[in-house]
Structure formats: C-alpha cells, structure tokens
Amino acid sequence: MAKALAVKPDYGVDAPAVMRNLFLIGGFLWLLVFITPAHIHIGPADLLFHYPLAWTGSFLLVEGFLFLIYVKFGKFRHRDFMLSLYRWRGDERVLDVGCGRGLLLAGAAKLVPDGHATGIDVWSNVDMGANSAEATQHNLDLEGIAGRCSLVSAGAQQMPFEDATFDVIVSNLCLHNIYDKPTRQRALAEIARVLRPGGLALISDYKLTTAYAAQFREMGFVVTMKWGSFATTFPPLRVVIARKP
Ligand SMILES: C[S@@+](CC[C@H](N)C(=O)[O-])C[C@H]1O[C@@H](n2cnc3c(N)ncnc32)[C@H](O)[C@@H]1O
C-alpha cells in the first residue's frame, strides 16, 4: 500500500541508528541493574557492577534525550543561527551541501525571493532517516518555495556545477560523514571551487571543524568560527565561516 504523504514539512531524524542505540543500550544497562538482586546492597557487587552500569546507562540515556531535543527543536534554532551569520540581499544563489530533507535549504530559499537555492545530497538513510530526493521535494512543496529550489543527486566531492556558481554555500552535519580524509578534503576543495570570489561558506559540524578551517585558510579564505547554542545543539556544533578572496 502506498505511504500517505505528510501534510506538514518533516525534516527527519539525523543518524537514527545512533539515537536508537543510545536509548536501547542505556535502557538495557539500567534493566541489568534492576534485575540483578544485589542492587539493593552497598558492597563490592555495587561498586564493581551496579554503579558502573547505572552511571554508563544514565550517561547514554541523557545523551539520547539531548540528541532528541536537537532533532525536535535545536536544529531549527541552529539553522536560524547559521543563516543569521550572513547579511542577505535576497537575490543570492545558495547551495546547501548534504541538504538531507531540506532544513537549511528551505530556510535559505525563504531569504532569497529573487534568488535560487540548490541542495545536493547522496540521500544516505544512515545519516538521515527516510532520506530521499522525493521526501525533500515534498517538504519544499509544502513550504511553498519549490519554484526557486532545485535538488541535485551527487556527492559533495564531485559537484556537477561550474566554477564560481554560488554566492553562499551552507552545510550542516554533512562533511564528517565522508570518512576518508582525501575525499573529505576534495569536498572542501569543491566547495571552494563552486563559490564565487567574495562569496561566503558556512560549514557546521560536530567534529573536524578545525581541519575544515585550516584547509580554507590554506586556500586563501578569511576564516572565523562560531559555536552554536550549547543548550539546544547536541552534539555541540561549530560553524566555520569562510570568505573567499
Ligand atoms: C545528518 S544529515 C544532515 C542533513 C541536513 N544538512 C540537516 O542539517 O538536516 C547528513 C546529510 O549528508 C548527506 N551526505 C553524506 N555524505 C555526503 C556526500 N558525500 N555528499 C553529499 N551529501 C552527503 C547525507 O545523505 C545526509 O542527508
């Protein structure tokens, strides 16, 4: 039977298996604490077994809840924070690298009524739940901005765009998913290539941001970095702000 299409935009769950495992393993460790009878005693069994299990289980459950807060609320605040780092004219050509289900892409498209927003992705379902060009297109339709958006199915490391095509390039939680360092570096070089001189790249990630900044500096960009909110982004996200000379 065909799946009913959502009537509200749904920007999905990032890394769904990670979230599931945090709750499953955390819950399982607490179950072990409760089903083993010695949990009521204070003694060697508690010190060696129950306390480490309880602490580790609690740690994983707290991480799971913080991640859930990011997915449900924090990522919208982080998107707004990222987009506030650039002063929009309204006619820019924007690229969202690893757009997933279109969170940043839709946000940027709303800021460029006379411009165009392009999202590029390989639609990995490991990195983003129920990820597909169709799901993203449906979100863009529901947001009423499909007319000034396009989706491209390709990897960040080999983009099918001319040099200097975009005024602004944004990316959130994408590049760390390219595990191989030379390929990741090629993706950053591609971002530099397709950005116009004077254009701005805003690259947000939870790790490797120092390496991204160093590579941009080597390519002659002027680079600063800013942390997102520690209250609502988990894991904490840092944005590399790189201006092309
Ligand atoms: C965690 S999701 C984040 C999606 C979106 N940026 C957001 O913040 O909601 C990471 C996205 O990067 C995409 N991705 C992973 N490797 C990629 C690559 N080599 N080129 C383009 N996109 C990639 C995945 O398919 C996924 O959509």
PDB file of C-alpha atoms and ligand atoms in Angstrom:
ATOM      1  CA  MET A   1       0.000   0.000   0.000  1.00  0.00           C
ATOM      2  CA  ALA A   2       1.348   3.483  -0.853  1.00  0.00           C
ATOM      3  CA  LYS A   3       2.546   5.507   2.161  1.00  0.00           C
ATOM      4  CA  ALA A   4       0.467   8.647   2.847  1.00  0.00           C
ATOM      5  CA  LEU A   5       2.386  11.872   2.242  1.00  0.00           C
ATOM      6  CA  ALA A   6       2.938  14.092   5.287  1.00  0.00           C
ATOM      7  CA  VAL A   7       0.877  17.297   5.339  1.00  0.00           C
ATOM      8  CA  LYS A   8       3.486  19.232   7.350  1.00  0.00           C
ATOM      9  CA  PRO A   9       7.184  19.516   6.445  1.00  0.00           C
ATOM     10  CA  ASP A  10       9.174  16.788   8.192  1.00  0.00           C
ATOM     11  CA  TYR A  11      12.917  17.377   8.468  1.00  0.00           C
ATOM     12  CA  GLY A  12      13.608  13.877   9.742  1.00  0.00           C
ATOM     13  CA  VAL A  13      15.863  12.311  12.352  1.00  0.00           C
ATOM     14  CA  ASP A  14      19.620  12.716  11.952  1.00  0.00           C
ATOM     15  CA  ALA A  15      21.622   9.499  12.348  1.00  0.00           C
ATOM     16  CA  PRO A  16      18.548   7.498  13.510  1.00  0.00           C
ATOM     17  CA  ALA A  17      20.551   4.384  14.455  1.00  0.00           C
ATOM     18  CA  VAL A  18      22.752   6.445  16.796  1.00  0.00           C
ATOM     19  CA  MET A  19      19.709   7.823  18.618  1.00  0.00           C
ATOM     20  CA  ARG A  20      18.087   4.357  18.795  1.00  0.00           C
ATOM     21  CA  ASN A  21      21.272   2.769  20.180  1.00  0.00           C
ATOM     22  CA  LEU A  22      21.705   5.427  22.875  1.00  0.00           C
ATOM     23  CA  PHE A  23      18.194   4.685  24.201  1.00  0.00           C
ATOM     24  CA  LEU A  24      18.396   0.905  23.715  1.00  0.00           C
ATOM     25  CA  ILE A  25      21.809   0.381  25.315  1.00  0.00           C
ATOM     26  CA  GLY A  26      21.173   2.940  28.080  1.00  0.00           C
ATOM     27  CA  GLY A  27      17.824   1.299  28.896  1.00  0.00           C
ATOM     28  CA  PHE A  28      19.335  -2.188  28.770  1.00  0.00           C
ATOM     29  CA  LEU A  29      22.093  -1.259  31.243  1.00  0.00           C
ATOM     30  CA  TRP A  30      19.511   0.080  33.692  1.00  0.00           C
ATOM     31  CA  LEU A  31      17.472  -3.101  33.231  1.00  0.00           C
ATOM     32  CA  LEU A  32      20.560  -5.123  34.226  1.00  0.00           C
ATOM     33  CA  VAL A  33      20.927  -3.004  37.354  1.00  0.00           C
ATOM     34  CA  PHE A  34      17.317  -3.700  38.361  1.00  0.00           C
ATOM     35  CA  ILE A  35      17.036  -7.393  37.523  1.00  0.00           C
ATOM     36  CA  THR A  36      20.180  -8.395  39.409  1.00  0.00           C
ATOM     37  CA  PRO A  37      19.248  -8.856  43.106  1.00  0.00           C
ATOM     38  CA  ALA A  38      22.386  -7.321  44.641  1.00  0.00           C
ATOM     39  CA  HIS A  39      21.322  -3.847  43.561  1.00  0.00           C
ATOM     40  CA  ILE A  40      19.876  -3.157  46.985  1.00  0.00           C
ATOM     41  CA  HIS A  41      23.201  -3.801  48.767  1.00  0.00           C
ATOM     42  CA  ILE A  42      26.065  -1.426  49.199  1.00  0.00           C
ATOM     43  CA  GLY A  43      29.134  -3.569  48.743  1.00  0.00           C
ATOM     44  CA  PRO A  44      31.687  -4.845  46.261  1.00  0.00           C
ATOM     45  CA  ALA A  45      28.982  -6.026  43.810  1.00  0.00           C
ATOM     46  CA  ASP A  46      27.598  -2.489  43.671  1.00  0.00           C
ATOM     47  CA  LEU A  47      30.972  -0.861  43.265  1.00  0.00           C
ATOM     48  CA  LEU A  48      32.170  -3.272  40.556  1.00  0.00           C
ATOM     49  CA  PHE A  49      28.914  -3.930  38.737  1.00  0.00           C
ATOM     50  CA  HIS A  50      25.846  -1.889  39.543  1.00  0.00           C
ATOM     51  CA  TYR A  51      27.305   1.595  39.891  1.00  0.00           C
ATOM     52  CA  PRO A  52      29.305   1.463  36.615  1.00  0.00           C
ATOM     53  CA  LEU A  53      26.252   0.067  34.815  1.00  0.00           C
ATOM     54  CA  ALA A  54      23.956   2.705  36.288  1.00  0.00           C
ATOM     55  CA  TRP A  55      26.363   5.559  35.503  1.00  0.00           C
ATOM     56  CA  THR A  56      27.013   4.375  31.946  1.00  0.00           C
ATOM     57  CA  GLY A  57      23.297   3.718  31.365  1.00  0.00           C
ATOM     58  CA  SER A  58      22.382   7.186  32.678  1.00  0.00           C
ATOM     59  CA  PHE A  59      25.079   8.815  30.553  1.00  0.00           C
ATOM     60  CA  LEU A  60      23.746   7.148  27.384  1.00  0.00           C
ATOM     61  CA  LEU A  61      20.117   7.998  28.194  1.00  0.00           C
ATOM     62  CA  VAL A  62      20.993  11.659  28.849  1.00  0.00           C
ATOM     63  CA  GLU A  63      22.875  11.782  25.530  1.00  0.00           C
ATOM     64  CA  GLY A  64      19.828  10.226  23.804  1.00  0.00           C
ATOM     65  CA  PHE A  65      17.498  12.884  25.277  1.00  0.00           C
ATOM     66  CA  LEU A  66      19.853  15.741  24.357  1.00  0.00           C
ATOM     67  CA  PHE A  67      20.053  14.400  20.814  1.00  0.00           C
ATOM     68  CA  LEU A  68      16.242  14.142  20.697  1.00  0.00           C
ATOM     69  CA  ILE A  69      15.974  17.799  21.812  1.00  0.00           C
ATOM     70  CA  TYR A  70      18.318  18.756  18.941  1.00  0.00           C
ATOM     71  CA  VAL A  71      16.261  16.796  16.388  1.00  0.00           C
ATOM     72  CA  LYS A  72      12.896  18.166  17.565  1.00  0.00           C
ATOM     73  CA  PHE A  73      13.817  21.805  18.412  1.00  0.00           C
ATOM     74  CA  GLY A  74      17.517  22.552  18.366  1.00  0.00           C
ATOM     75  CA  LYS A  75      18.152  22.043  14.687  1.00  0.00           C
ATOM     76  CA  PHE A  76      15.630  24.723  13.754  1.00  0.00           C
ATOM     77  CA  ARG A  77      17.359  27.187  16.103  1.00  0.00           C
ATOM     78  CA  HIS A  78      20.752  26.139  14.726  1.00  0.00           C
ATOM     79  CA  ARG A  79      19.518  26.643  11.164  1.00  0.00           C
ATOM     80  CA  ASP A  80      18.342  30.179  12.073  1.00  0.00           C
ATOM     81  CA  PHE A  81      21.664  30.867  13.815  1.00  0.00           C
ATOM     82  CA  MET A  82      23.638  29.742  10.753  1.00  0.00           C
ATOM     83  CA  LEU A  83      21.538  31.796   8.366  1.00  0.00           C
ATOM     84  CA  SER A  84      21.913  34.867  10.615  1.00  0.00           C
ATOM     85  CA  LEU A  85      25.679  34.807  10.037  1.00  0.00           C
ATOM     86  CA  TYR A  86      25.220  36.291   6.547  1.00  0.00           C
ATOM     87  CA  ARG A  87      23.518  39.565   5.576  1.00  0.00           C
ATOM     88  CA  TRP A  88      21.064  38.540   2.850  1.00  0.00           C
ATOM     89  CA  ARG A  89      20.234  40.773  -0.132  1.00  0.00           C
ATOM     90  CA  GLY A  90      17.536  38.433  -1.427  1.00  0.00           C
ATOM     91  CA  ASP A  91      18.917  37.581  -4.853  1.00  0.00           C
ATOM     92  CA  GLU A  92      21.696  35.150  -3.920  1.00  0.00           C
ATOM     93  CA  ARG A  93      22.369  31.776  -5.469  1.00  0.00           C
ATOM     94  CA  VAL A  94      22.710  29.419  -2.484  1.00  0.00           C
ATOM     95  CA  LEU A  95      23.994  25.851  -2.266  1.00  0.00           C
ATOM     96  CA  ASP A  96      23.227  23.503   0.661  1.00  0.00           C
ATOM     97  CA  VAL A  97      25.800  20.681   0.706  1.00  0.00           C
ATOM     98  CA  GLY A  98      24.300  17.492   2.173  1.00  0.00           C
ATOM     99  CA  CYS A  99      20.855  19.124   2.351  1.00  0.00           C
ATOM    100  CA  GLY A 100      19.145  15.957   3.631  1.00  0.00           C
ATOM    101  CA  ARG A 101      15.420  16.652   3.908  1.00  0.00           C
ATOM    102  CA  GLY A 102      15.925  20.346   3.218  1.00  0.00           C
ATOM    103  CA  LEU A 103      16.175  22.031   6.611  1.00  0.00           C
ATOM    104  CA  LEU A 104      18.787  24.666   5.659  1.00  0.00           C
ATOM    105  CA  LEU A 105      17.804  24.653   2.008  1.00  0.00           C
ATOM    106  CA  ALA A 106      14.218  25.708   2.770  1.00  0.00           C
ATOM    107  CA  GLY A 107      15.389  28.269   5.337  1.00  0.00           C
ATOM    108  CA  ALA A 108      17.808  29.822   2.841  1.00  0.00           C
ATOM    109  CA  ALA A 109      15.256  29.750  -0.009  1.00  0.00           C
ATOM    110  CA  LYS A 110      12.857  31.837   2.097  1.00  0.00           C
ATOM    111  CA  LEU A 111      15.566  34.505   2.402  1.00  0.00           C
ATOM    112  CA  VAL A 112      16.178  34.778  -1.350  1.00  0.00           C
ATOM    113  CA  PRO A 113      12.841  35.678  -3.007  1.00  0.00           C
ATOM    114  CA  ASP A 114      14.760  36.818  -6.110  1.00  0.00           C
ATOM    115  CA  GLY A 115      17.465  34.147  -5.915  1.00  0.00           C
ATOM    116  CA  HIS A 116      17.779  30.392  -6.118  1.00  0.00           C
ATOM    117  CA  ALA A 117      18.607  27.624  -3.638  1.00  0.00           C
ATOM    118  CA  THR A 118      20.158  24.309  -4.700  1.00  0.00           C
ATOM    119  CA  GLY A 119      20.501  21.246  -2.487  1.00  0.00           C
ATOM    120  CA  ILE A 120      22.990  18.488  -3.241  1.00  0.00           C
ATOM    121  CA  ASP A 121      22.939  15.108  -1.495  1.00  0.00           C
ATOM    122  CA  VAL A 122      23.586  11.380  -1.855  1.00  0.00           C
ATOM    123  CA  TRP A 123      20.410  10.659   0.205  1.00  0.00           C
ATOM    124  CA  SER A 124      22.002   8.327   2.777  1.00  0.00           C
ATOM    125  CA  ASN A 125      19.427   6.727   5.089  1.00  0.00           C
ATOM    126  CA  VAL A 126      22.122   6.071   7.687  1.00  0.00           C
ATOM    127  CA  ASP A 127      22.905   9.778   8.075  1.00  0.00           C
ATOM    128  CA  MET A 128      19.257  10.933   7.892  1.00  0.00           C
ATOM    129  CA  GLY A 129      16.075   8.921   8.424  1.00  0.00           C
ATOM    130  CA  ALA A 130      13.788   8.334   5.388  1.00  0.00           C
ATOM    131  CA  ASN A 131      16.131  10.410   3.249  1.00  0.00           C
ATOM    132  CA  SER A 132      15.292  10.792  -0.427  1.00  0.00           C
ATOM    133  CA  ALA A 133      15.021  13.449  -3.114  1.00  0.00           C
ATOM    134  CA  GLU A 134      11.252  12.813  -3.154  1.00  0.00           C
ATOM    135  CA  ALA A 135      10.875  13.415   0.605  1.00  0.00           C
ATOM    136  CA  THR A 136      12.887  16.646   0.312  1.00  0.00           C
ATOM    137  CA  GLN A 137      10.930  17.801  -2.741  1.00  0.00           C
ATOM    138  CA  HIS A 138       7.710  17.184  -0.796  1.00  0.00           C
ATOM    139  CA  ASN A 139       8.987  19.400   2.054  1.00  0.00           C
ATOM    140  CA  LEU A 140       9.878  22.162  -0.425  1.00  0.00           C
ATOM    141  CA  ASP A 141       6.393  21.905  -1.967  1.00  0.00           C
ATOM    142  CA  LEU A 142       4.771  22.165   1.480  1.00  0.00           C
ATOM    143  CA  GLU A 143       6.961  25.183   2.350  1.00  0.00           C
ATOM    144  CA  GLY A 144       5.778  26.892  -0.867  1.00  0.00           C
ATOM    145  CA  ILE A 145       9.298  27.565  -2.160  1.00  0.00           C
ATOM    146  CA  ALA A 146       9.780  24.732  -4.666  1.00  0.00           C
ATOM    147  CA  GLY A 147       9.779  27.239  -7.548  1.00  0.00           C
ATOM    148  CA  ARG A 148      13.130  28.682  -6.509  1.00  0.00           C
ATOM    149  CA  CYS A 149      14.784  25.432  -5.376  1.00  0.00           C
ATOM    150  CA  SER A 150      16.471  22.563  -7.169  1.00  0.00           C
ATOM    151  CA  LEU A 151      17.777  19.243  -5.914  1.00  0.00           C
ATOM    152  CA  VAL A 152      20.850  17.538  -7.319  1.00  0.00           C
ATOM    153  CA  SER A 153      21.775  13.919  -6.579  1.00  0.00           C
ATOM    154  CA  ALA A 154      25.579  13.880  -6.363  1.00  0.00           C
ATOM    155  CA  GLY A 155      28.425  13.687  -3.847  1.00  0.00           C
ATOM    156  CA  ALA A 156      29.991  16.813  -2.354  1.00  0.00           C
ATOM    157  CA  GLN A 157      33.391  15.535  -3.500  1.00  0.00           C
ATOM    158  CA  GLN A 158      32.461  15.851  -7.183  1.00  0.00           C
ATOM    159  CA  MET A 159      29.887  18.544  -7.765  1.00  0.00           C
ATOM    160  CA  PRO A 160      28.322  18.988 -11.216  1.00  0.00           C
ATOM    161  CA  PHE A 161      28.493  22.803 -11.081  1.00  0.00           C
ATOM    162  CA  GLU A 162      30.586  25.376 -12.934  1.00  0.00           C
ATOM    163  CA  ASP A 163      33.285  27.282 -11.051  1.00  0.00           C
ATOM    164  CA  ALA A 164      32.019  30.319  -9.068  1.00  0.00           C
ATOM    165  CA  THR A 165      28.326  29.370  -9.377  1.00  0.00           C
ATOM    166  CA  PHE A 166      27.156  30.251  -5.846  1.00  0.00           C
ATOM    167  CA  ASP A 167      27.163  33.381  -3.661  1.00  0.00           C
ATOM    168  CA  VAL A 168      26.627  31.474  -0.417  1.00  0.00           C
ATOM    169  CA  ILE A 169      27.269  27.817   0.478  1.00  0.00           C
ATOM    170  CA  VAL A 170      25.844  26.279   3.646  1.00  0.00           C
ATOM    171  CA  SER A 171      26.293  22.811   5.068  1.00  0.00           C
ATOM    172  CA  ASN A 172      25.270  21.208   8.365  1.00  0.00           C
ATOM    173  CA  LEU A 173      26.444  17.844   9.720  1.00  0.00           C
ATOM    174  CA  CYS A 174      27.404  16.553   6.283  1.00  0.00           C
ATOM    175  CA  LEU A 175      31.153  16.509   5.776  1.00  0.00           C
ATOM    176  CA  HIS A 176      32.081  14.286   8.766  1.00  0.00           C
ATOM    177  CA  ASN A 177      30.058  11.559   7.040  1.00  0.00           C
ATOM    178  CA  ILE A 178      32.791  11.381   4.402  1.00  0.00           C
ATOM    179  CA  TYR A 179      35.073   9.095   6.378  1.00  0.00           C
ATOM    180  CA  ASP A 180      38.033   9.093   4.044  1.00  0.00           C
ATOM    181  CA  LYS A 181      40.223  12.196   4.609  1.00  0.00           C
ATOM    182  CA  PRO A 182      41.346  12.806   0.995  1.00  0.00           C
ATOM    183  CA  THR A 183      37.712  12.583  -0.192  1.00  0.00           C
ATOM    184  CA  ARG A 184      36.628  14.976   2.571  1.00  0.00           C
ATOM    185  CA  GLN A 185      39.358  17.390   1.537  1.00  0.00           C
ATOM    186  CA  ARG A 186      38.193  17.086  -2.071  1.00  0.00           C
ATOM    187  CA  ALA A 187      34.662  18.032  -0.926  1.00  0.00           C
ATOM    188  CA  LEU A 188      36.025  21.191   0.730  1.00  0.00           C
ATOM    189  CA  ALA A 189      38.027  21.995  -2.405  1.00  0.00           C
ATOM    190  CA  GLU A 190      34.811  21.588  -4.415  1.00  0.00           C
ATOM    191  CA  ILE A 191      33.004  23.994  -2.074  1.00  0.00           C
ATOM    192  CA  ALA A 192      35.837  26.498  -2.643  1.00  0.00           C
ATOM    193  CA  ARG A 193      35.692  25.976  -6.407  1.00  0.00           C
ATOM    194  CA  VAL A 194      31.944  26.487  -6.868  1.00  0.00           C
ATOM    195  CA  LEU A 195      31.808  29.533  -4.539  1.00  0.00           C
ATOM    196  CA  ARG A 196      32.227  32.881  -6.296  1.00  0.00           C
ATOM    197  CA  PRO A 197      35.075  35.230  -5.280  1.00  0.00           C
ATOM    198  CA  GLY A 198      33.814  37.296  -2.337  1.00  0.00           C
ATOM    199  CA  GLY A 199      31.227  34.591  -1.508  1.00  0.00           C
ATOM    200  CA  LEU A 200      30.707  33.046   1.934  1.00  0.00           C
ATOM    201  CA  ALA A 201      30.790  29.393   3.069  1.00  0.00           C
ATOM    202  CA  LEU A 202      29.087  28.466   6.362  1.00  0.00           C
ATOM    203  CA  ILE A 203      30.109  24.919   7.262  1.00  0.00           C
ATOM    204  CA  SER A 204      28.705  23.483  10.502  1.00  0.00           C
ATOM    205  CA  ASP A 205      29.747  20.193  12.059  1.00  0.00           C
ATOM    206  CA  TYR A 206      30.281  18.489  15.422  1.00  0.00           C
ATOM    207  CA  LYS A 207      33.862  17.488  14.717  1.00  0.00           C
ATOM    208  CA  LEU A 208      36.694  18.205  12.235  1.00  0.00           C
ATOM    209  CA  THR A 209      35.822  21.918  12.062  1.00  0.00           C
ATOM    210  CA  THR A 210      39.411  22.907  12.943  1.00  0.00           C
ATOM    211  CA  ALA A 211      40.622  20.873   9.954  1.00  0.00           C
ATOM    212  CA  TYR A 212      37.996  22.483   7.679  1.00  0.00           C
ATOM    213  CA  ALA A 213      39.112  25.942   8.851  1.00  0.00           C
ATOM    214  CA  ALA A 214      42.791  25.088   8.259  1.00  0.00           C
ATOM    215  CA  GLN A 215      42.079  23.902   4.715  1.00  0.00           C
ATOM    216  CA  PHE A 216      40.064  27.033   3.915  1.00  0.00           C
ATOM    217  CA  ARG A 217      42.933  29.193   5.235  1.00  0.00           C
ATOM    218  CA  GLU A 218      45.398  27.248   3.038  1.00  0.00           C
ATOM    219  CA  MET A 219      43.140  28.068   0.080  1.00  0.00           C
ATOM    220  CA  GLY A 220      43.407  31.780   0.951  1.00  0.00           C
ATOM    221  CA  PHE A 221      39.996  32.219   2.607  1.00  0.00           C
ATOM    222  CA  VAL A 222      39.455  34.554   5.570  1.00  0.00           C
ATOM    223  CA  VAL A 223      38.112  32.263   8.301  1.00  0.00           C
ATOM    224  CA  THR A 224      36.382  32.684  11.667  1.00  0.00           C
ATOM    225  CA  MET A 225      34.475  30.122  13.735  1.00  0.00           C
ATOM    226  CA  LYS A 226      31.418  30.315  15.989  1.00  0.00           C
ATOM    227  CA  TRP A 227      29.805  27.793  18.341  1.00  0.00           C
ATOM    228  CA  GLY A 228      26.071  27.147  18.140  1.00  0.00           C
ATOM    229  CA  SER A 229      23.946  27.117  21.304  1.00  0.00           C
ATOM    230  CA  PHE A 230      25.209  24.583  23.859  1.00  0.00           C
ATOM    231  CA  ALA A 231      21.691  24.394  25.319  1.00  0.00           C
ATOM    232  CA  THR A 232      19.968  23.015  22.225  1.00  0.00           C
ATOM    233  CA  THR A 233      22.583  21.533  19.918  1.00  0.00           C
ATOM    234  CA  PHE A 234      23.827  18.088  20.807  1.00  0.00           C
ATOM    235  CA  PRO A 235      26.437  17.172  19.930  1.00  0.00           C
ATOM    236  CA  PRO A 236      27.682  20.793  20.138  1.00  0.00           C
ATOM    237  CA  LEU A 237      28.028  22.290  16.667  1.00  0.00           C
ATOM    238  CA  ARG A 238      30.616  24.783  15.468  1.00  0.00           C
ATOM    239  CA  VAL A 239      30.278  26.845  12.304  1.00  0.00           C
ATOM    240  CA  VAL A 240      33.264  27.609  10.091  1.00  0.00           C
ATOM    241  CA  ILE A 241      32.664  30.993   8.428  1.00  0.00           C
ATOM    242  CA  ALA A 242      34.934  31.236   5.380  1.00  0.00           C
ATOM    243  CA  ARG A 243      35.050  34.190   2.972  1.00  0.00           C
ATOM    244  CA  LYS A 244      36.560  33.529  -0.459  1.00  0.00           C
ATOM    245  CA  PRO A 245      39.094  36.200  -1.547  1.00  0.00           C
TER     246      PRO A 245
HETATM  247  C1  LIG B   1      22.956  14.298   9.348  1.00  0.00           C
HETATM  248  S1  LIG B   1      22.321  14.603   7.749  1.00  0.00           S
HETATM  249  C2  LIG B   1      22.101  16.380   7.817  1.00  0.00           C
HETATM  250  C3  LIG B   1      21.132  16.867   6.785  1.00  0.00           C
HETATM  251  C4  LIG B   1      20.880  18.378   6.788  1.00  0.00           C
HETATM  252  N1  LIG B   1      22.093  19.098   6.457  1.00  0.00           N
HETATM  253  C5  LIG B   1      20.319  18.836   8.109  1.00  0.00           C
HETATM  254  O1  LIG B   1      21.009  19.542   8.856  1.00  0.00           O
HETATM  255  O2  LIG B   1      19.157  18.483   8.406  1.00  0.00           O
HETATM  256  C6  LIG B   1      23.753  14.444   6.688  1.00  0.00           C
HETATM  257  C7  LIG B   1      23.424  14.511   5.222  1.00  0.00           C
HETATM  258  O3  LIG B   1      24.650  14.483   4.467  1.00  0.00           O
HETATM  259  C8  LIG B   1      24.444  13.669   3.323  1.00  0.00           C
HETATM  260  N2  LIG B   1      25.745  13.218   2.814  1.00  0.00           N
HETATM  261  C9  LIG B   1      26.569  12.302   3.354  1.00  0.00           C
HETATM  262  N3  LIG B   1      27.669  12.145   2.570  1.00  0.00           N
HETATM  263  C10 LIG B   1      27.527  13.004   1.527  1.00  0.00           C
HETATM  264  C11 LIG B   1      28.317  13.321   0.388  1.00  0.00           C
HETATM  265  N4  LIG B   1      29.482  12.716   0.161  1.00  0.00           N
HETATM  266  N5  LIG B   1      27.867  14.247  -0.471  1.00  0.00           N
HETATM  267  C12 LIG B   1      26.664  14.868  -0.259  1.00  0.00           C
HETATM  268  N6  LIG B   1      25.881  14.607   0.801  1.00  0.00           N
HETATM  269  C13 LIG B   1      26.301  13.693   1.686  1.00  0.00           C
HETATM  270  C14 LIG B   1      23.543  12.559   3.831  1.00  0.00           C
HETATM  271  O4  LIG B   1      22.897  11.864   2.780  1.00  0.00           O
HETATM  272  C15 LIG B   1      22.597  13.339   4.726  1.00  0.00           C
HETATM  273  O5  LIG B   1      21.497  13.816   4.003  1.00  0.00           O
END
